[in-house]
């Protein structure tokens, strides 16, 4: 219901408050039960073993822009894996080399471009990057949306 | 759409800085109802892009993003006369500063989304999830016609490394097949994205060695015994598998989601029933231990810096004034 090491009390209290449910037009607890951070109702099957061919198709055939980013202190989906597939499995040339990206004159992480797909790290962030690095995350998000380096 | 407009949010005092909407959109034919919370951009929503956010799991609610990551509010537990409550203040770094943010609980059975058909609809997979989310999106853009020409992005993290590209593909292919309304998708972004069984499965040992959570010698042995770094599909009971178990043991006390952060309630806590008193006590203990550890780290940092004869500013000391030159200050970047 709650992943290890995670404090979900604020969200649980708020989303299980009848007044909140009513205010945000969500179904009441009497109908759909308690809100939990992660569901134990789901019986989910992973049927796609790899999304790398999909990334290639979306960015190289359909012209979408993509940003893959990693908080570099996350051990659940470590940056070491994302760096490997973005650098060696996309069959895309490196169009801008590995370099630091900055926020307020500080190194916020590193970034490398493979055509329309960029891979970036966020230094000192964990799995939930905006939680740990809110300012850097908003800056990264805005630059990506605006098509800036 | 007007029925979904949110007038006020409990816990937050004041006027909302932009329009908020929340409600359900039905998908499929069996009674699935997907819940969304939409926060308009604080400046010029008609020009700002629309960005869908999906948390992962699979099975985790996108209110994780809304409450803890980049939503419009900061949430804080507060003691009230009636007990514990939640106070909301505006988040200076909310992503809706620059985009119209659409938080979706997906698939049905997650967060506030559900099915009138009950649990039989909670059996799902990657492709059904993508198809339902695409249907949701086209219906959402039908409800919010003013955003149909807006630039559109899909975002998420973790297992959304599966959700996001699958949904982007469904949207692109739907557009090509003439599905209405056309969705003006421009791109996507994903944090710490689950992507590939083999690559993701091989990532942990290198991470652990790179962060010095295990020794280089332990990593080198692993590499050799695991067929040159082929960690992900080790046969049970083989030497590689046993060494991987050792690695997992070595890092198991850490917070898997952030090796720098304390672990709330401990990594092996699996009690789904919440007990506020126990949680409070546990949290206090964890906080106390974290404080001691932090002080110990600071002490050792100060000793190390003294031994190098440098006057580095350290946490808690006075920061330099504007214009004041501090030896090596800039290298701290």
XYZ file of C-alpha atoms in Angstrom:
482
model
C 0.000 0.000 0.000
C 2.812 2.366 0.871
C 6.278 1.826 -0.617
C 9.122 1.308 1.885
C 10.664 4.395 3.522
C 7.775 6.597 2.365
C 5.804 8.913 4.639
C 2.343 9.208 3.079
C 0.521 10.564 6.122
C -0.282 14.024 4.761
C -1.725 12.701 1.512
C -3.646 9.936 3.311
C -5.174 12.312 5.837
C -6.124 14.869 3.219
C -7.531 12.549 0.570
C -9.522 10.515 3.091
C -11.204 13.581 4.546
C -14.871 13.665 3.517
C -14.753 17.442 3.001
C -11.790 17.120 0.648
C -13.445 14.324 -1.325
C -16.497 16.516 -1.746
C -14.513 19.653 -2.646
C -12.493 17.952 -5.370
C -15.489 15.995 -6.707
C -14.077 12.590 -5.841
C -16.267 9.635 -4.931
C -16.756 9.212 -1.163
C -14.996 6.566 0.887
C -18.306 4.743 1.343
C -18.314 4.071 -2.417
C -14.685 3.522 -3.396
C -12.940 3.040 -0.060
C -9.850 4.670 1.394
C -7.297 6.398 -0.798
C -3.920 4.701 -0.541
C -0.682 5.840 -2.124
C -0.367 2.565 -4.011
C -3.224 0.190 -4.719
C -3.610 -3.374 -3.535
C -6.648 -3.863 -5.774
C -4.689 -4.026 -8.981
C -3.659 -7.251 -10.711
C -1.203 -5.830 -13.211
C 0.777 -7.727 -15.829
C 3.787 -6.265 -17.577
C 3.525 -7.334 -21.198
C 6.101 -5.021 -22.799
C 9.612 -6.087 -21.722
C 11.384 -3.140 -23.322
C 10.325 0.371 -24.280
C 13.543 1.134 -26.139
C 12.037 0.367 -29.595
C 9.108 2.652 -28.691
C 11.442 5.501 -27.743
C 13.258 5.080 -31.049
C 10.012 5.145 -32.978
C 8.553 8.142 -31.126
C 11.651 10.320 -31.349
C 13.160 9.221 -34.651
C 10.093 8.371 -36.743
C 7.306 10.478 -35.263
C 9.367 13.551 -34.362
C 8.523 13.816 -30.666
C 10.947 15.467 -28.255
C 11.896 13.484 -25.159
C 13.663 14.142 -21.877
C 14.779 11.171 -19.789
C 16.074 12.313 -16.409
C 17.458 10.595 -13.329
C 17.819 11.661 -9.734
C 21.326 10.340 -9.228
C 20.751 9.038 -5.683
C 17.838 6.773 -6.561
C 18.543 3.087 -6.039
C 15.120 1.851 -7.232
C 15.687 2.745 -10.898
C 19.318 3.830 -10.834
C 20.763 6.349 -13.286
C 23.333 3.751 -14.331
C 20.654 1.858 -16.289
C 19.148 4.926 -17.954
C 22.619 6.089 -18.994
C 23.306 2.727 -20.627
C 20.168 2.501 -22.740
C 20.131 6.135 -23.800
C 23.804 6.041 -24.834
C 24.049 2.605 -26.420
C 20.615 1.299 -27.429
C 18.926 4.121 -29.325
C 21.131 3.985 -32.428
C 21.078 7.777 -32.354
C 24.175 9.941 -32.762
C 25.301 12.071 -29.846
C 24.439 15.591 -30.985
C 25.690 17.427 -27.896
C 28.183 15.911 -25.474
C 27.892 15.176 -21.756
C 28.078 18.531 -19.989
C 26.903 20.187 -16.783
C 23.637 22.076 -16.707
C 23.360 24.975 -14.353
C 20.833 26.659 -12.120
C 21.889 29.931 -10.480
C 25.568 29.318 -11.318
C 25.532 25.914 -9.663
C 25.830 22.527 -11.328
C 22.344 21.034 -11.135
C 23.260 17.892 -13.036
C 24.618 16.694 -16.362
C 22.984 16.344 -19.743
C 23.711 14.731 -23.111
C 21.664 14.944 -26.318
C 20.906 12.199 -28.825
C 18.968 14.063 -31.488
C 15.539 14.892 -30.128
C 16.056 12.792 -26.982
C 18.033 14.253 -24.099
C 19.257 12.423 -21.039
C 19.836 14.478 -17.879
C 20.833 13.774 -14.315
C 19.715 15.803 -11.332
C 22.464 15.866 -8.737
C 21.514 14.873 -5.215
C 17.947 13.923 -6.076
C 16.298 10.615 -5.376
C 13.516 8.738 -7.133
C 11.032 11.596 -6.797
C 13.204 14.317 -8.264
C 10.971 17.386 -7.692
C 10.597 16.453 -4.015
C 14.331 16.762 -3.417
C 15.239 19.436 -5.961
C 12.159 21.581 -6.571
C 13.911 24.640 -8.008
C 16.161 22.628 -10.310
C 13.218 20.469 -11.411
C 11.038 23.433 -12.327
C 13.939 24.962 -14.253
C 14.577 21.696 -16.110
C 10.867 21.273 -16.844
C 10.488 24.813 -18.194
C 13.599 24.587 -20.367
C 12.384 21.315 -21.864
C 8.900 22.646 -22.587
C 10.394 25.770 -24.155
C 12.797 23.734 -26.284
C 15.803 25.389 -24.646
C 19.097 23.547 -24.116
C -16.553 21.100 -17.214
C -18.224 23.702 -15.010
C -19.434 20.910 -12.715
C -15.794 19.945 -12.198
C -14.639 23.443 -11.219
C -13.159 23.432 -7.697
C -14.148 26.496 -5.702
C -12.011 25.965 -2.621
C -9.613 23.388 -1.258
C -9.847 22.314 2.409
C -6.664 23.150 4.301
C -5.807 26.113 2.092
C -6.756 29.626 3.154
C -7.034 32.130 0.393
C -7.902 32.394 -3.222
C -6.586 29.819 -5.646
C -4.067 31.454 -7.985
C -5.495 29.667 -11.012
C -8.519 27.565 -11.880
C -8.618 24.006 -10.536
C -10.889 21.246 -11.822
C -11.457 17.712 -10.574
C -13.737 14.911 -11.648
C -14.270 11.659 -13.448
C -14.228 10.627 -17.071
C -15.647 7.205 -17.977
C -13.629 4.885 -20.225
C -14.441 1.529 -21.773
C -17.866 -0.030 -21.588
C -17.814 -1.771 -18.218
C -17.953 1.257 -15.921
C -14.325 2.329 -15.451
C -14.111 5.907 -14.162
C -10.748 7.634 -14.197
C -10.231 10.539 -11.795
C -8.316 13.650 -12.877
C -7.219 16.839 -11.136
C -6.450 19.686 -13.518
C -4.563 22.807 -12.460
C -4.481 25.651 -14.947
C -1.207 27.488 -15.434
C -0.842 30.541 -13.227
C 0.029 32.760 -16.159
C -1.676 32.747 -19.532
C -3.128 29.214 -19.542
C -4.306 29.615 -23.125
C -0.669 29.917 -24.285
C 0.880 27.420 -21.847
C 1.196 23.756 -22.819
C -0.928 21.013 -21.262
C 1.152 18.388 -19.438
C -0.242 15.062 -18.235
C 1.466 13.619 -15.127
C 1.469 9.911 -14.231
C 3.045 8.290 -11.197
C 4.174 4.700 -11.517
C 4.014 1.593 -9.391
C 2.270 0.057 -11.250
C -0.650 0.974 -9.064
C 0.478 4.226 -7.434
C -1.665 7.348 -7.396
C -0.643 10.495 -9.255
C -1.572 12.379 -6.098
C 1.965 11.442 -5.085
C 3.110 13.987 -7.669
C 0.376 16.422 -6.663
C 1.047 16.288 -2.902
C 4.773 15.554 -2.620
C 6.474 16.589 -5.853
C 5.386 19.494 -8.042
C 1.720 20.158 -7.304
C 0.293 23.603 -6.572
C 0.557 23.244 -2.786
C 3.010 22.277 -0.103
C 1.281 19.942 2.364
C 2.190 20.047 6.039
C 0.883 17.929 8.907
C -0.426 20.192 11.638
C -1.795 19.548 15.111
C -5.262 20.974 15.589
C -7.753 20.884 18.421
C -9.535 18.058 16.649
C -6.343 16.078 16.134
C -3.957 16.034 13.247
C -4.848 18.037 10.153
C -3.198 19.112 6.934
C -2.255 22.694 6.114
C -1.701 23.755 2.535
C 0.453 26.645 1.353
C 1.370 27.642 -2.174
C 4.314 25.817 -3.742
C 6.771 28.310 -5.237
C 8.127 25.617 -7.544
C 4.855 24.095 -8.748
C 4.975 22.991 -12.357
C 1.725 24.804 -13.021
C 3.766 28.007 -12.819
C 4.634 27.268 -16.448
C 2.165 24.626 -17.668
C -1.418 23.448 -17.344
C -0.952 20.313 -15.232
C -3.274 17.339 -15.565
C -2.864 14.679 -12.844
C -4.476 11.341 -13.713
C -5.074 8.334 -11.473
C -4.562 5.415 -13.868
C -5.443 2.590 -14.412
C -8.864 2.050 -12.788
C -8.365 0.723 -9.268
C -5.610 3.235 -8.477
C -5.996 6.262 -6.204
C -9.434 7.768 -6.692
C -10.150 5.931 -9.960
C -12.421 2.921 -9.842
C -14.796 0.737 -11.802
C -18.493 0.241 -11.250
C -17.844 -3.362 -12.298
C -15.544 -3.817 -9.309
C -12.381 -5.911 -9.035
C -12.695 -7.735 -12.345
C -11.771 -4.442 -14.025
C -8.666 -4.134 -11.876
C -6.973 -6.954 -13.801
C -5.011 -5.080 -16.435
C -1.723 -4.717 -18.320
C 0.481 -2.180 -20.128
C -1.567 -2.083 -23.319
C -5.031 -1.899 -21.731
C -3.738 0.856 -19.434
C -2.467 2.841 -22.441
C -5.694 2.339 -24.398
C -7.826 3.503 -21.456
C -5.602 6.537 -20.875
C -5.787 7.480 -24.569
C -9.576 7.276 -24.453
C -9.512 9.413 -21.313
C -7.361 12.031 -23.044
C -9.582 12.347 -26.120
C -12.655 12.697 -23.909
C -10.824 15.187 -21.681
C -9.906 17.371 -24.672
C -13.515 17.134 -25.799
C -14.594 18.450 -22.396
C -11.895 21.153 -22.386
C -12.132 22.311 -25.987
C -10.175 25.498 -25.290
C -7.005 23.405 -24.872
C -7.381 21.288 -28.033
C -4.816 23.318 -29.946
C -2.409 23.639 -26.994
C 0.947 21.953 -27.145
C 0.678 18.667 -25.254
C 3.275 16.655 -23.318
C 3.115 13.440 -21.292
C 5.221 13.149 -18.150
C 5.760 10.790 -15.259
C 8.277 8.800 -13.284
C 9.294 5.299 -12.291
C 6.900 2.695 -13.760
C 5.495 5.541 -15.835
C 8.608 4.746 -17.862
C 6.228 2.125 -19.244
C 3.015 4.162 -19.124
C 4.355 7.284 -20.843
C 5.874 5.867 -24.058
C 3.013 3.375 -24.441
C 0.491 6.189 -24.126
C 2.469 8.489 -26.421
C 2.456 5.751 -29.036
C -1.294 5.223 -28.603
C -1.874 8.971 -29.044
C 0.374 9.210 -32.117
C -1.194 6.170 -33.750
C -4.684 7.350 -32.842
C -3.956 10.708 -34.463
C -2.731 8.929 -37.599
C -5.903 6.833 -37.661
C -8.041 9.973 -37.482
C -9.218 9.681 -33.890
C -11.045 12.792 -32.662
C -10.165 15.207 -31.337
C -6.611 15.418 -32.673
C -4.132 15.686 -29.790
C -1.286 18.095 -30.452
C 1.406 15.970 -28.806
C 4.903 17.463 -28.937
C 6.914 15.306 -26.559
C 7.318 13.544 -23.243
C 9.550 13.467 -20.176
C 10.160 10.727 -17.628
C 12.129 10.591 -14.388
C 13.950 7.461 -13.206
C 12.121 5.548 -15.882
C 11.576 1.810 -15.823
C 12.429 0.950 -19.428
C 14.022 -2.382 -20.196
C 14.116 -5.605 -18.191
C 17.741 -6.369 -18.977
C 19.229 -2.868 -18.738
C 17.331 -1.925 -15.588
C 18.121 -5.320 -14.096
C 21.834 -4.768 -14.601
C 21.908 -1.252 -13.152
C 22.121 -1.763 -9.387
C 25.647 -3.227 -8.964
C 27.292 -0.409 -10.918
C 25.246 2.158 -8.972
C 26.247 0.587 -5.651
C 29.919 0.540 -6.619
C 29.803 4.048 -8.057
C 28.334 5.431 -4.831
C 30.822 3.396 -2.746
C 27.986 1.445 -1.136
C 30.018 -1.674 -1.900
C 33.746 -1.967 -2.465
C 35.327 -1.967 -5.888
C 36.678 -5.447 -5.091
C 33.157 -6.723 -4.387
C 31.964 -5.250 -7.667
C 34.875 -6.747 -9.616
C 34.112 -10.202 -8.198
C 30.440 -9.787 -9.056
C 31.319 -8.754 -12.579
C 33.467 -11.839 -13.132
C 31.087 -14.318 -11.509
C 28.114 -12.854 -13.365
C 29.406 -13.478 -16.848
C 30.896 -10.023 -17.410
C 28.152 -7.914 -15.849
C 25.137 -10.003 -16.816
C 23.426 -9.639 -13.457
C 19.739 -9.497 -14.320
C 18.914 -13.128 -15.066
C 21.187 -15.008 -12.683
C 20.009 -18.560 -12.026
C 18.835 -19.150 -8.472
C 21.532 -20.657 -6.304
C 24.475 -20.000 -8.626
C 27.503 -18.067 -7.349
C 26.415 -14.913 -9.163
C 23.003 -15.100 -7.536
C 24.524 -15.550 -4.079
C 26.844 -12.580 -4.593
C 23.889 -10.476 -5.714
C 22.112 -11.452 -2.500
C 25.169 -10.195 -0.599
C 24.960 -6.915 -2.456
C 21.284 -6.504 -1.658
C 22.016 -7.263 2.001
C 24.757 -4.643 2.010
C 22.423 -1.866 0.856
C 19.162 -3.085 2.363
C 19.155 -0.660 5.302
C 19.235 2.341 2.988
C 16.288 4.280 1.637
C 15.929 2.652 -1.778
C 14.368 5.823 -3.223
C 17.148 8.115 -2.045
C 20.312 6.762 -0.499
C 20.975 10.148 1.148
C 17.671 10.334 2.988
C 16.543 8.644 6.206
C 14.080 5.795 5.809
C 10.679 6.538 7.312
C 9.570 3.587 9.478
C 12.495 1.486 8.275
C 12.975 -0.299 4.964
C 11.188 -3.509 5.960
C 8.087 -1.927 7.451
C 5.133 -3.521 5.677
C 2.150 -2.928 7.946
C -0.623 -1.687 5.684
C -2.697 -0.650 8.682
C -1.813 2.830 9.824
C -1.352 3.487 13.525
C -0.756 7.179 14.106
C 0.819 6.752 17.559
C 3.312 4.165 16.397
C 4.081 6.171 13.297
C 4.757 9.272 15.344
C 7.056 7.432 17.664
C 8.814 5.702 14.791
C 9.226 8.946 12.905
C 10.620 10.687 15.973
C 13.147 7.897 16.390
C 14.171 8.050 12.751
C 14.453 11.824 12.905
C 16.544 11.646 16.053
C 18.885 9.101 14.529
C 19.134 11.155 11.350
C 19.991 14.287 13.357
C 22.801 12.480 15.182
C 24.132 11.080 11.918
C 24.004 14.516 10.304
C 25.950 16.068 13.195
C 28.520 13.289 12.975
C 28.929 13.935 9.257
C 29.335 17.661 9.859
C 31.938 17.048 12.543
C 33.964 14.791 10.270
C 33.625 17.271 7.399
C 34.913 20.085 9.565
C 37.852 17.948 10.740
C 38.690 17.005 7.170
C 38.571 20.615 6.004
C 40.721 21.795 8.908
C 43.310 19.175 8.061
C 43.515 20.701 4.580
C 43.937 24.163 6.046
C 40.986 25.594 4.124
C 38.298 27.896 5.415
C 35.327 26.397 3.682
C 31.927 27.576 4.718
C 30.003 24.681 6.208
C 26.352 24.191 6.906
C 25.250 26.375 9.788
C 28.065 28.895 9.482
C 27.541 32.417 8.201
C 27.395 32.667 4.426
C 29.595 35.253 2.702
C 28.094 38.659 2.042
C 27.429 39.692 -1.539
C 30.707 40.782 -3.098
C 32.815 39.176 -0.386
C 35.513 37.010 -1.840
C 35.800 33.574 -0.310
C 38.717 31.350 -1.057
C 37.619 28.515 -3.362
C 33.956 29.319 -2.802
C 33.101 28.920 -6.466
C 34.559 25.432 -6.681
C 31.781 24.322 -4.368
C 29.533 24.367 -7.412
